[in-house]
mmCIF file of C-alpha atoms and ligand atoms in Angstrom:
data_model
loop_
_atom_site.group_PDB
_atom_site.id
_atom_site.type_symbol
_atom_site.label_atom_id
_atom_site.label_comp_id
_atom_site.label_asym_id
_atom_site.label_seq_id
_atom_site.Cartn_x
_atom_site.Cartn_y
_atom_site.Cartn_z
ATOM 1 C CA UNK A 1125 -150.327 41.765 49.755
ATOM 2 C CA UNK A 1126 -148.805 43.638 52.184
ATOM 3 C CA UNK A 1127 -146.843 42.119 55.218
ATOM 4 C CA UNK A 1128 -146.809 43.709 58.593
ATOM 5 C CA UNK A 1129 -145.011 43.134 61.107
ATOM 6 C CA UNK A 1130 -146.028 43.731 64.958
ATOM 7 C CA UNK A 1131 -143.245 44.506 67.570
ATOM 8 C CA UNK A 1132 -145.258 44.333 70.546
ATOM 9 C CA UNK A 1133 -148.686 43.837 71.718
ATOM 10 C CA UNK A 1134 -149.287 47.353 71.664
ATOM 11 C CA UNK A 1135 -148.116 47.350 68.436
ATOM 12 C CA UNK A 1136 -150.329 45.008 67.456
ATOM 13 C CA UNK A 1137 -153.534 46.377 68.620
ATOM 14 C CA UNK A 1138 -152.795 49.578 67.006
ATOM 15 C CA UNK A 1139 -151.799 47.902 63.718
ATOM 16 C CA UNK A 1140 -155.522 46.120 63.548
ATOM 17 C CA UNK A 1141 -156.916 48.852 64.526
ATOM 18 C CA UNK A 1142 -155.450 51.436 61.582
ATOM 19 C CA UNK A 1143 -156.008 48.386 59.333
ATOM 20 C CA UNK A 1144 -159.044 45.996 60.663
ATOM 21 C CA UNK A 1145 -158.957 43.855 57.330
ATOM 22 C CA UNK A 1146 -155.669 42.810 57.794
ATOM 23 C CA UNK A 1147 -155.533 38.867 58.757
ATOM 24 C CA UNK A 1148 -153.202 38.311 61.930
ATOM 25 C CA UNK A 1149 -151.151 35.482 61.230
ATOM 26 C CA UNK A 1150 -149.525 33.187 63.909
ATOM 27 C CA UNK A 1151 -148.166 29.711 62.981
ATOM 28 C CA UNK A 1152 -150.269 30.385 59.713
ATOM 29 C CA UNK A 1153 -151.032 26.603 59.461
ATOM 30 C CA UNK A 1154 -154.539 27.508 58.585
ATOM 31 C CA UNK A 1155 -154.131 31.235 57.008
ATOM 32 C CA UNK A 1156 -151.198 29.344 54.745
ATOM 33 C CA UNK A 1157 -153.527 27.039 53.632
ATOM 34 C CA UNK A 1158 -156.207 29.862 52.908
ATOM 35 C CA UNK A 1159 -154.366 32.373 50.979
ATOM 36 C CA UNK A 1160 -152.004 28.957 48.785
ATOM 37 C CA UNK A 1161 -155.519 27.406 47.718
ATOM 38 C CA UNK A 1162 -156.737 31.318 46.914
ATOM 39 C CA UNK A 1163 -159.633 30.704 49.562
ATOM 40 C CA UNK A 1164 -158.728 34.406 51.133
ATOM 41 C CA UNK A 1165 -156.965 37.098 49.288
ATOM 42 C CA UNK A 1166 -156.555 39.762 52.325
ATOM 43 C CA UNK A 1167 -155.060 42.610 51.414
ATOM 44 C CA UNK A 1168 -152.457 42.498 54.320
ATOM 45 C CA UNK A 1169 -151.007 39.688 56.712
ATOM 46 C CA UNK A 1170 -150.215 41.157 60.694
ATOM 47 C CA UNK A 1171 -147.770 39.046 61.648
ATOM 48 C CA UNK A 1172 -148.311 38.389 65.581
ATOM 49 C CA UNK A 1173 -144.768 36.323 65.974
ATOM 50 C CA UNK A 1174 -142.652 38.572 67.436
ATOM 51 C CA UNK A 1175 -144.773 39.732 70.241
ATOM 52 C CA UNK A 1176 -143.201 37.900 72.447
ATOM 53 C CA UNK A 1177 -146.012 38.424 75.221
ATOM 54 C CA UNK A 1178 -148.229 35.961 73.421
ATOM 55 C CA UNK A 1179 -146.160 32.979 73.595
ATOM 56 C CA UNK A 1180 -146.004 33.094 77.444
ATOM 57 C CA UNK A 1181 -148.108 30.908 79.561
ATOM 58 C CA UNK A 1182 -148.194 31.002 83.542
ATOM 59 C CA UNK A 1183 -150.264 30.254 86.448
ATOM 60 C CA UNK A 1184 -152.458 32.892 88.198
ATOM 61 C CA UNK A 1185 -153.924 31.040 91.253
ATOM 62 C CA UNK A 1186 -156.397 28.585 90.751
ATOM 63 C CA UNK A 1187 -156.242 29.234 87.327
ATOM 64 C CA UNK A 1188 -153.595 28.583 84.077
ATOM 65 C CA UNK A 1189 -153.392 31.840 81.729
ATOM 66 C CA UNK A 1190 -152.414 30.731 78.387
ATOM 67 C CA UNK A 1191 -151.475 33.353 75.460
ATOM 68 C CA UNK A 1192 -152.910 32.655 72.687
ATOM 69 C CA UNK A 1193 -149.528 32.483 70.597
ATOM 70 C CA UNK A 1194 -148.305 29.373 72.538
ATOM 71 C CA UNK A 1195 -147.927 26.269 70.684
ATOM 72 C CA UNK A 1196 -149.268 22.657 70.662
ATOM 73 C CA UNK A 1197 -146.029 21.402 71.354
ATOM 74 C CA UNK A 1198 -145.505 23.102 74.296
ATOM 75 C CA UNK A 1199 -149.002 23.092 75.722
ATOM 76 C CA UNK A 1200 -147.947 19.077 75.844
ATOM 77 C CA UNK A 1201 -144.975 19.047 76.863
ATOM 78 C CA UNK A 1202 -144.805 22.260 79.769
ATOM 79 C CA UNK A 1203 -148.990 21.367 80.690
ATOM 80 C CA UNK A 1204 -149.004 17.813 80.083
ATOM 81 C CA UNK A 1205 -149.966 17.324 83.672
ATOM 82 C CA UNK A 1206 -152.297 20.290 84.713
ATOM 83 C CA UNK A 1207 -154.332 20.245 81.552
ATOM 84 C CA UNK A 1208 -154.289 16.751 80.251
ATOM 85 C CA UNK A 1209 -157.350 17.108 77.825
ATOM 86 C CA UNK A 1210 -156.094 19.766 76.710
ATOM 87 C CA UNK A 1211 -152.818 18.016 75.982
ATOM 88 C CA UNK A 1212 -154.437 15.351 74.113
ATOM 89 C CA UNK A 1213 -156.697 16.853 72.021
ATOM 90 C CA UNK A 1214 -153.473 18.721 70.891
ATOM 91 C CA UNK A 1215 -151.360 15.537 70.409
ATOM 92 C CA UNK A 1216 -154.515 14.562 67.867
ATOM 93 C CA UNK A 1217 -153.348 17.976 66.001
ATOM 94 C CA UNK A 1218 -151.791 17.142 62.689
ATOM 95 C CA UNK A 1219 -147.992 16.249 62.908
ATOM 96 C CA UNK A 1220 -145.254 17.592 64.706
ATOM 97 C CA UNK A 1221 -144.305 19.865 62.209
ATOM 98 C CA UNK A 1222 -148.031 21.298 62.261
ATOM 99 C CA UNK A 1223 -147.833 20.936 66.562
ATOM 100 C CA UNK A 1224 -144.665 22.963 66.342
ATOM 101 C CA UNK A 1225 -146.161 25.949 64.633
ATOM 102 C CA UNK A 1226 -149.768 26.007 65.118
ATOM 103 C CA UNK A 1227 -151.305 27.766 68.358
ATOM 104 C CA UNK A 1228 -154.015 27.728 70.509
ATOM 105 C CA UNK A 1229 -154.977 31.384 69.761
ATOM 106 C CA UNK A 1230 -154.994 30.321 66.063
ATOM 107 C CA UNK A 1231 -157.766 27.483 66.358
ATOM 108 C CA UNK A 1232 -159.867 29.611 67.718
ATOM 109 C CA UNK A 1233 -159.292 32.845 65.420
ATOM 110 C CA UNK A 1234 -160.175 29.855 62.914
ATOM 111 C CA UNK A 1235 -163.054 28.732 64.974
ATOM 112 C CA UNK A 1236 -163.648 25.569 62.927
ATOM 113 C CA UNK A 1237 -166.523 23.409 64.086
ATOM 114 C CA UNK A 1238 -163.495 20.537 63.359
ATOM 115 C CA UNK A 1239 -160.951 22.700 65.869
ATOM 116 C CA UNK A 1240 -159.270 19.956 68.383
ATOM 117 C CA UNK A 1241 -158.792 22.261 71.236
ATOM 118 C CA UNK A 1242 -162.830 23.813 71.541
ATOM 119 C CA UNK A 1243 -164.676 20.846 73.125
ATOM 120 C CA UNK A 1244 -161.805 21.071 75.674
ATOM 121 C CA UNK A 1245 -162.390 24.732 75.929
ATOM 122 C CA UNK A 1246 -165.725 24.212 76.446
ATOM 123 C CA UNK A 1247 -165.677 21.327 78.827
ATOM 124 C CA UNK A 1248 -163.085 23.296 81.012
ATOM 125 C CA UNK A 1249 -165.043 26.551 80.499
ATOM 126 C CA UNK A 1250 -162.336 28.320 79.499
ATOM 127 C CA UNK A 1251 -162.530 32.275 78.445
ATOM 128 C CA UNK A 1252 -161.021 34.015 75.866
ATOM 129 C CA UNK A 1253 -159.530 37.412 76.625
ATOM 130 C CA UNK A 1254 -159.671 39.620 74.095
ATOM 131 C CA UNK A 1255 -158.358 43.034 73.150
ATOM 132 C CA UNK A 1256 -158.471 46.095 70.432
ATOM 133 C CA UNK A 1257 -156.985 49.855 70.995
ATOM 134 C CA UNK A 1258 -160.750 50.253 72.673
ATOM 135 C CA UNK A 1259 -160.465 48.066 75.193
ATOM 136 C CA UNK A 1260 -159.868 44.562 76.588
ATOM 137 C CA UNK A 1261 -162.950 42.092 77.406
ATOM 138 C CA UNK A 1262 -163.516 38.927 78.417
ATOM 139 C CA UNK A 1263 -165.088 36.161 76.684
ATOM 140 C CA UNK A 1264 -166.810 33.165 77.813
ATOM 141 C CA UNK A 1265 -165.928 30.160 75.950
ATOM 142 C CA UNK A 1266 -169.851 29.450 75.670
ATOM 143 C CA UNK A 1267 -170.105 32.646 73.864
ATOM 144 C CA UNK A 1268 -166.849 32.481 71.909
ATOM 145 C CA UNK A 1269 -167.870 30.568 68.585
ATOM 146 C CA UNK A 1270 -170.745 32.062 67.192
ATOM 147 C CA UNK A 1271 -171.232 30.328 62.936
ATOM 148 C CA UNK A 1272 -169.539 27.910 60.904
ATOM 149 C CA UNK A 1273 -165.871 29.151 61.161
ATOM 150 C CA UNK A 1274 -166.991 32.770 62.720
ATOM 151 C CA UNK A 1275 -166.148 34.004 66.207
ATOM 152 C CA UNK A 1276 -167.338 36.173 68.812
ATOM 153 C CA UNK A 1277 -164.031 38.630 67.672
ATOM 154 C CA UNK A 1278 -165.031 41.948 66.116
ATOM 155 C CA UNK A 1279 -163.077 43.334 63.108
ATOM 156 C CA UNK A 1280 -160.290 45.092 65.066
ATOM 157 C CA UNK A 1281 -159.771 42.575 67.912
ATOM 158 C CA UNK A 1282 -156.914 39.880 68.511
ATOM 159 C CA UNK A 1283 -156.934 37.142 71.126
ATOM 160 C CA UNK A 1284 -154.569 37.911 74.030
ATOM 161 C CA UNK A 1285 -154.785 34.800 76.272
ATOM 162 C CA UNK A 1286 -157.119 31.756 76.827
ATOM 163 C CA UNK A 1287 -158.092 31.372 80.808
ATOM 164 C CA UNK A 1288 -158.797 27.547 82.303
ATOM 165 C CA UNK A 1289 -159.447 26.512 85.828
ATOM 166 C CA UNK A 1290 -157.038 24.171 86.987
ATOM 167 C CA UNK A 1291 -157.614 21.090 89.382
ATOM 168 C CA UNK A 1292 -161.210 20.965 88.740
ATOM 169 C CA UNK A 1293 -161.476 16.996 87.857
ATOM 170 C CA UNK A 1294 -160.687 14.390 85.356
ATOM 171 C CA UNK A 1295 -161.471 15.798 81.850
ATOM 172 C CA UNK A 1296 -161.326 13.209 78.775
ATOM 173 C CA UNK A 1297 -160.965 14.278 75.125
ATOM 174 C CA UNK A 1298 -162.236 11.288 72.367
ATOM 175 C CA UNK A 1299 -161.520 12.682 68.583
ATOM 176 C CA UNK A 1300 -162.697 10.262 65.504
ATOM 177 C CA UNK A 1301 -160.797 10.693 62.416
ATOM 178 C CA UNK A 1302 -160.475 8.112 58.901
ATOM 179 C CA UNK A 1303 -156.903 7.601 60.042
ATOM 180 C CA UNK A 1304 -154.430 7.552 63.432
ATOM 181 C CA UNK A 1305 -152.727 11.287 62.674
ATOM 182 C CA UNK A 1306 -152.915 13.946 60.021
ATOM 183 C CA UNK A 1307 -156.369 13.815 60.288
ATOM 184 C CA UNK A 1308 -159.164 16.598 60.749
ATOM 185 C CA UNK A 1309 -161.847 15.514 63.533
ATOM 186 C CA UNK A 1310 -165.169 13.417 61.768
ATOM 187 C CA UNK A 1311 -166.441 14.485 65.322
ATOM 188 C CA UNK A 1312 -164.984 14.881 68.878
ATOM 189 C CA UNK A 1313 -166.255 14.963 72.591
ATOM 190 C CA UNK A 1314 -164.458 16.196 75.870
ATOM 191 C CA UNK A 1315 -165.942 15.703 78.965
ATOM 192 C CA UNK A 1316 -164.382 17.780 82.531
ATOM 193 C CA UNK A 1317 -166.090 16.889 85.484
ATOM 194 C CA UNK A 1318 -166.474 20.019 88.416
ATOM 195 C CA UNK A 1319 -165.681 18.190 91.712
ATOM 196 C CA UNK A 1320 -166.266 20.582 94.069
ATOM 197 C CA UNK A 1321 -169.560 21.532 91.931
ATOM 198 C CA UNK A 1322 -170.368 17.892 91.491
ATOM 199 C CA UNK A 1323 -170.831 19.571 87.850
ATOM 200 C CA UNK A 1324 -169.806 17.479 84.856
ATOM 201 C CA UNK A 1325 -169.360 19.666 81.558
ATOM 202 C CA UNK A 1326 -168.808 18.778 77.760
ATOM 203 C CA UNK A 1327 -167.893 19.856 74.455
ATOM 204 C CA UNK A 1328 -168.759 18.531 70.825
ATOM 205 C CA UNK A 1329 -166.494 19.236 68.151
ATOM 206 C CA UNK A 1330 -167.430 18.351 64.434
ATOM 207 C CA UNK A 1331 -171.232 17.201 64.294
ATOM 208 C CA UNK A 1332 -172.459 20.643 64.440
ATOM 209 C CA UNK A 1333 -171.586 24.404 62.913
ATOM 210 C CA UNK A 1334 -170.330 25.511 65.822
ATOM 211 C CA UNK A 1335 -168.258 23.684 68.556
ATOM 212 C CA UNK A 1336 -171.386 23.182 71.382
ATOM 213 C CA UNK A 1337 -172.135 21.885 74.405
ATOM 214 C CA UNK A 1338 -174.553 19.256 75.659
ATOM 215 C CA UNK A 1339 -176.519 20.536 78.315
ATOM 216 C CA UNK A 1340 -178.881 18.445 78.305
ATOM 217 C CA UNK A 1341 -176.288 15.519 79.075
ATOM 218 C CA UNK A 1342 -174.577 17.534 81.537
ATOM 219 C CA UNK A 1343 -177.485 17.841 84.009
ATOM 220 C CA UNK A 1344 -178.266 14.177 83.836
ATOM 221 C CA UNK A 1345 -174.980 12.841 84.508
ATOM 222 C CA UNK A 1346 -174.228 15.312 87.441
ATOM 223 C CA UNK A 1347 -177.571 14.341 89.449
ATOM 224 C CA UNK A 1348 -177.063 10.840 88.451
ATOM 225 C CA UNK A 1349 -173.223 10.386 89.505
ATOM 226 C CA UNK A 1350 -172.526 8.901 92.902
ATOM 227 C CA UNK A 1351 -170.161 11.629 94.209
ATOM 228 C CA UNK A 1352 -169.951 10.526 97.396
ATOM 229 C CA UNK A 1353 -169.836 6.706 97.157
ATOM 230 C CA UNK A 1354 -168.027 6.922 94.372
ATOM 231 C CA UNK A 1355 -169.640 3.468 93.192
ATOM 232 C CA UNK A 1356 -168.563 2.591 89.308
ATOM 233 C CA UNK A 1357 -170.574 4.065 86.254
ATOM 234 C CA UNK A 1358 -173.460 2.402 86.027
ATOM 235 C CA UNK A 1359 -174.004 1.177 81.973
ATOM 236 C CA UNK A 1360 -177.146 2.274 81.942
ATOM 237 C CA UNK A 1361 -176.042 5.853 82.875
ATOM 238 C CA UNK A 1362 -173.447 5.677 80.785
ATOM 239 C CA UNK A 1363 -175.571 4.798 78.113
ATOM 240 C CA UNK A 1364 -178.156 7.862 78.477
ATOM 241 C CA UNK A 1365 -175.356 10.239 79.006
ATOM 242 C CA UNK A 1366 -174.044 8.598 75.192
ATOM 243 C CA UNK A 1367 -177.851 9.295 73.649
ATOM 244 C CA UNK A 1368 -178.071 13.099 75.348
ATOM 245 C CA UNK A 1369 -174.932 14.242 73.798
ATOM 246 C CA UNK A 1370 -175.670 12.506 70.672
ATOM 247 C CA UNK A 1371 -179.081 14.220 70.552
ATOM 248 C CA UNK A 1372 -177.081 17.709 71.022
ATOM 249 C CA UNK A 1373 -175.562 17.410 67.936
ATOM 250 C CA UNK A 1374 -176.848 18.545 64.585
ATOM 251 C CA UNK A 1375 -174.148 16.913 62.086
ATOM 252 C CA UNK A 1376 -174.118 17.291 58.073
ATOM 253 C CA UNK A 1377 -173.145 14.561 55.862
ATOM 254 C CA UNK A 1378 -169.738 15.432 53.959
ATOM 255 C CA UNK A 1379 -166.510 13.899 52.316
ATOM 256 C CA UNK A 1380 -165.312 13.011 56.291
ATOM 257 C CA UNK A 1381 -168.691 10.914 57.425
ATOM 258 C CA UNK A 1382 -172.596 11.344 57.205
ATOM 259 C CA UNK A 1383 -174.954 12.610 59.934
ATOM 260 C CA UNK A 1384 -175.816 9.531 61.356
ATOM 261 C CA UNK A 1385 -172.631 7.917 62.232
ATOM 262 C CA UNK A 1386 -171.074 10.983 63.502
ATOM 263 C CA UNK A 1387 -174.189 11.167 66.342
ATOM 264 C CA UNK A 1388 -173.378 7.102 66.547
ATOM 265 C CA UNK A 1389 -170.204 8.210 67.295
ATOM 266 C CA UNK A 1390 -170.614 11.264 69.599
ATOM 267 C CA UNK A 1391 -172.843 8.080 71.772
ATOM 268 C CA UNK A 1392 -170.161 5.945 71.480
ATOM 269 C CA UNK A 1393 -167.212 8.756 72.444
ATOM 270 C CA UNK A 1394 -169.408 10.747 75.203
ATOM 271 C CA UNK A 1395 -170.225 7.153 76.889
ATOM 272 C CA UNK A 1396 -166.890 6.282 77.114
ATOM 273 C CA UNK A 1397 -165.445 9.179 78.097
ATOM 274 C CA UNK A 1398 -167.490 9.666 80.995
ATOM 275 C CA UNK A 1399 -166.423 6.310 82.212
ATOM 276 C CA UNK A 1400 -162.665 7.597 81.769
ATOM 277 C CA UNK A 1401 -163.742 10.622 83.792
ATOM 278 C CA UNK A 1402 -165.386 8.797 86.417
ATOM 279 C CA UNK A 1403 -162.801 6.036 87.188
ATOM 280 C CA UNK A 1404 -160.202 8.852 87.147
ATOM 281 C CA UNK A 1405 -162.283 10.200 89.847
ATOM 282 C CA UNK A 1406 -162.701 6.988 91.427
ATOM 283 C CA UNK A 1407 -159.368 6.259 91.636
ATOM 284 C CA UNK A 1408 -158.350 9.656 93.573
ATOM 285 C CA UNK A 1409 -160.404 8.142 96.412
HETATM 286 C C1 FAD B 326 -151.597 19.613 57.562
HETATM 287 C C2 FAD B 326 -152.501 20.252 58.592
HETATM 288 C C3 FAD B 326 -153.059 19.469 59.580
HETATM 289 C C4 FAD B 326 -153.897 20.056 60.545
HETATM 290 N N1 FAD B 326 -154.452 19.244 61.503
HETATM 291 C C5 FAD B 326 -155.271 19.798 62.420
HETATM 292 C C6 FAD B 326 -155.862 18.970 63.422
HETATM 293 O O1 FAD B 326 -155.642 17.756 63.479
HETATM 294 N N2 FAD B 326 -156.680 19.562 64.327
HETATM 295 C C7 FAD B 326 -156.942 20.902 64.298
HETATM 296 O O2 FAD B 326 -157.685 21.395 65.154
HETATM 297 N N3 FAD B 326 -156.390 21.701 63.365
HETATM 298 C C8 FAD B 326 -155.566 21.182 62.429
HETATM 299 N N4 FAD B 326 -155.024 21.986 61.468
HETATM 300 C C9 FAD B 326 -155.375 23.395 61.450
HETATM 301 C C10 FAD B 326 -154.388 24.312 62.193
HETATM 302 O O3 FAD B 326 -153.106 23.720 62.331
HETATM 303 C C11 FAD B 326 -154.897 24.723 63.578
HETATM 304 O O4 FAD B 326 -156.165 25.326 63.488
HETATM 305 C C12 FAD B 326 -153.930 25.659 64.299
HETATM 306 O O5 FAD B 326 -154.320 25.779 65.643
HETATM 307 C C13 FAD B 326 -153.867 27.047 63.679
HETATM 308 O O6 FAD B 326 -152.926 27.795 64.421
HETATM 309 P P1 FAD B 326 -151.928 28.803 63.704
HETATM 310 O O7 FAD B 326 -151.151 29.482 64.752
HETATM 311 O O8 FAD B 326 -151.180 28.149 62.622
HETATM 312 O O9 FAD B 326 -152.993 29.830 63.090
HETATM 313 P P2 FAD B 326 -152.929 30.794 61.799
HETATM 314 O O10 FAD B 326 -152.982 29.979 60.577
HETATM 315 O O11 FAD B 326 -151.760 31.711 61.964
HETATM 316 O O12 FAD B 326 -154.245 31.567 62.064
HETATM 317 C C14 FAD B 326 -155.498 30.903 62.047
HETATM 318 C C15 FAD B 326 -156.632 31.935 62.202
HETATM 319 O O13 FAD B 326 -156.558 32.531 63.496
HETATM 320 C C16 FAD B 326 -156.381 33.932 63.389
HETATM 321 N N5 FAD B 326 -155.486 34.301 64.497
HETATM 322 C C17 FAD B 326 -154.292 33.775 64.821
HETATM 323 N N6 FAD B 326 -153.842 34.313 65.974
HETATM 324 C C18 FAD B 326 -154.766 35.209 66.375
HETATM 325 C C19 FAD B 326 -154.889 36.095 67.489
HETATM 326 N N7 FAD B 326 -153.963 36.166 68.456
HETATM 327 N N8 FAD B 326 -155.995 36.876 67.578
HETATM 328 C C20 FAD B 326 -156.966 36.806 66.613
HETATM 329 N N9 FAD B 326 -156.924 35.985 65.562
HETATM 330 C C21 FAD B 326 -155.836 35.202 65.436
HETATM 331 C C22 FAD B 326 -155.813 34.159 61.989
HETATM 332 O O14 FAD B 326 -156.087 35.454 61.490
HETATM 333 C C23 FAD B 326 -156.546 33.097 61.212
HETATM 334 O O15 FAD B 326 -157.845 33.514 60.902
HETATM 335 C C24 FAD B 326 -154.175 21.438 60.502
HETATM 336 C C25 FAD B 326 -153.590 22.242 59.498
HETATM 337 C C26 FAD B 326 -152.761 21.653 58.554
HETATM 338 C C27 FAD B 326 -152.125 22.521 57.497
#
């Protein structure tokens, strides 16, 4: 297997695009995994670590622009406070070892359905820039995961950055695993509410093939929230908003839970996270 090495971003883009089978490889915390168990056998690794341009993160307005080389470590510890879904769905992430190597541009080039950051993603409505020697394009995060572990990407693209609005609202992340840490999601649910929009947004990670939204549950929760009172959820609300997303997910039964308690559990994690979001909200007043 050959190992190559890019020097810069330019670098890189021209590397994929001479040699589109080659797997880019990042914190390899998943591609590791892949080619030890003999799951992948690519026929060259592009190692993405020492462009330095993809571990930078800054603000751009409204907005946070994160590359996708930037690790869960420092996504909680430098945007603890402007993203704080985002920061907790990457504190679920393995262990600190794995939260010191793996990135953000890595769960998504994986694109599991069981990926911590993508209901996040979603809920924000994030987009993913993206970027081969033709071109550079954006990506809406709705558009982004596209079958079980398959992306949006094409054969000689790499993920530059990840885009999120800032200041938007409250947004809750609620992952469900067999233990407290080390553990891959049995399913997951983020909820951002849109202030200004009087929008409310999700994500479900882990009861379906592909990370998804629940639209459905979306509309009902944004004409039935009291925005401008700001009176407390009401349970029965709550409740709906809990069987909506639960009826947007199409879960499988495997070794991590069956169908039916993962939508249980998408009820039970979409309910109360919306009564996070809200008193969040609430308490802003
Ligand atoms: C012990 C253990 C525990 C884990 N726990 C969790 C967990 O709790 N939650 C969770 O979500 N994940 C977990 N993972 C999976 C993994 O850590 C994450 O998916 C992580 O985000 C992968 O990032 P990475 O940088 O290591 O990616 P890599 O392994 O380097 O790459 C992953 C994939 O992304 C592609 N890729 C990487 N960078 C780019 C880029 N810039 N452009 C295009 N494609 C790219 C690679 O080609 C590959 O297909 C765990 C893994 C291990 C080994």
């Amino acid at each position: 297997m050959e190992f190559l090495r890019a020097t810069s971003w330019a670098d890189a883009l021209s590397l994929k695009a001479e040699r589109p089978g080659a797997l880019p490889i990042a914190g390899g915390t998943d591609v590791m995994v892949e080619i030890n168990f003999d799951r992948r056998r690519p026929d060259a690794l592009l190692d993405l670590n020492p462009v330095s341009e993809l571990a930078e993160w800054h603000r751009d307005g409204d907005h946070v622009e994160l590359g996708a080389g930037v690790v869960y470590t420092r996504l909680i510890d430098e945007l603890g406070a402007d993203l704080p879904g985002l920061a907790t769905a990457s504190r679920t992430v393995g262990s600190p070892q794995i939260r010191n190597r793996g990135t953000l541009g890595g769960n998504l080039g994986s694109a599991s359905p069981a990926g911590d950051t993508h209901p996040v993603l979603l809920a924000l409505g994030a987009t993913v820039s993206a970027a081969s020697v033709r071109g550079a394009r954006t990506i809406a995060i709705d558009d982004f995961y596209v079958g079980v572990k398959k992306s949006a990407l094409t054969d000689d693209e790499l993920i530059r950055s990840v885009r999120i609005p800032l200041g938007t609202g409250p947004c809750h992340f609620a992952k469900i695993g067999t233990r407290n840490a080390m553990v891959i999601a049995v399913c997951s649910f983020a909820v951002a509410l849109d202030v200004a929009a009087r929008g409310v947004r999700t994500g479900i990670g882990s009861a379906a093939p592909t990370p998804r939204r629940a639209p459905d549950a979306e509309t009902f929760a944004a004409s039935e929230l009291d925005w401008s009172g700001r009176t407390s959820l009401d349970g029965a609300v709550a409740r709906r908003f809990g069987d909506l997303a639960a009826a947007a997910a199409v879960p499988i039964n495997d070794v991590r839970g069956t169908a039916a308690y993962r939508r249980h559990a998408v009820a039970v994690m979409a309910r109360r996270s919306l009564h996070w979001a809200w008193e969040e909200y609430r308490a802003c007043a």
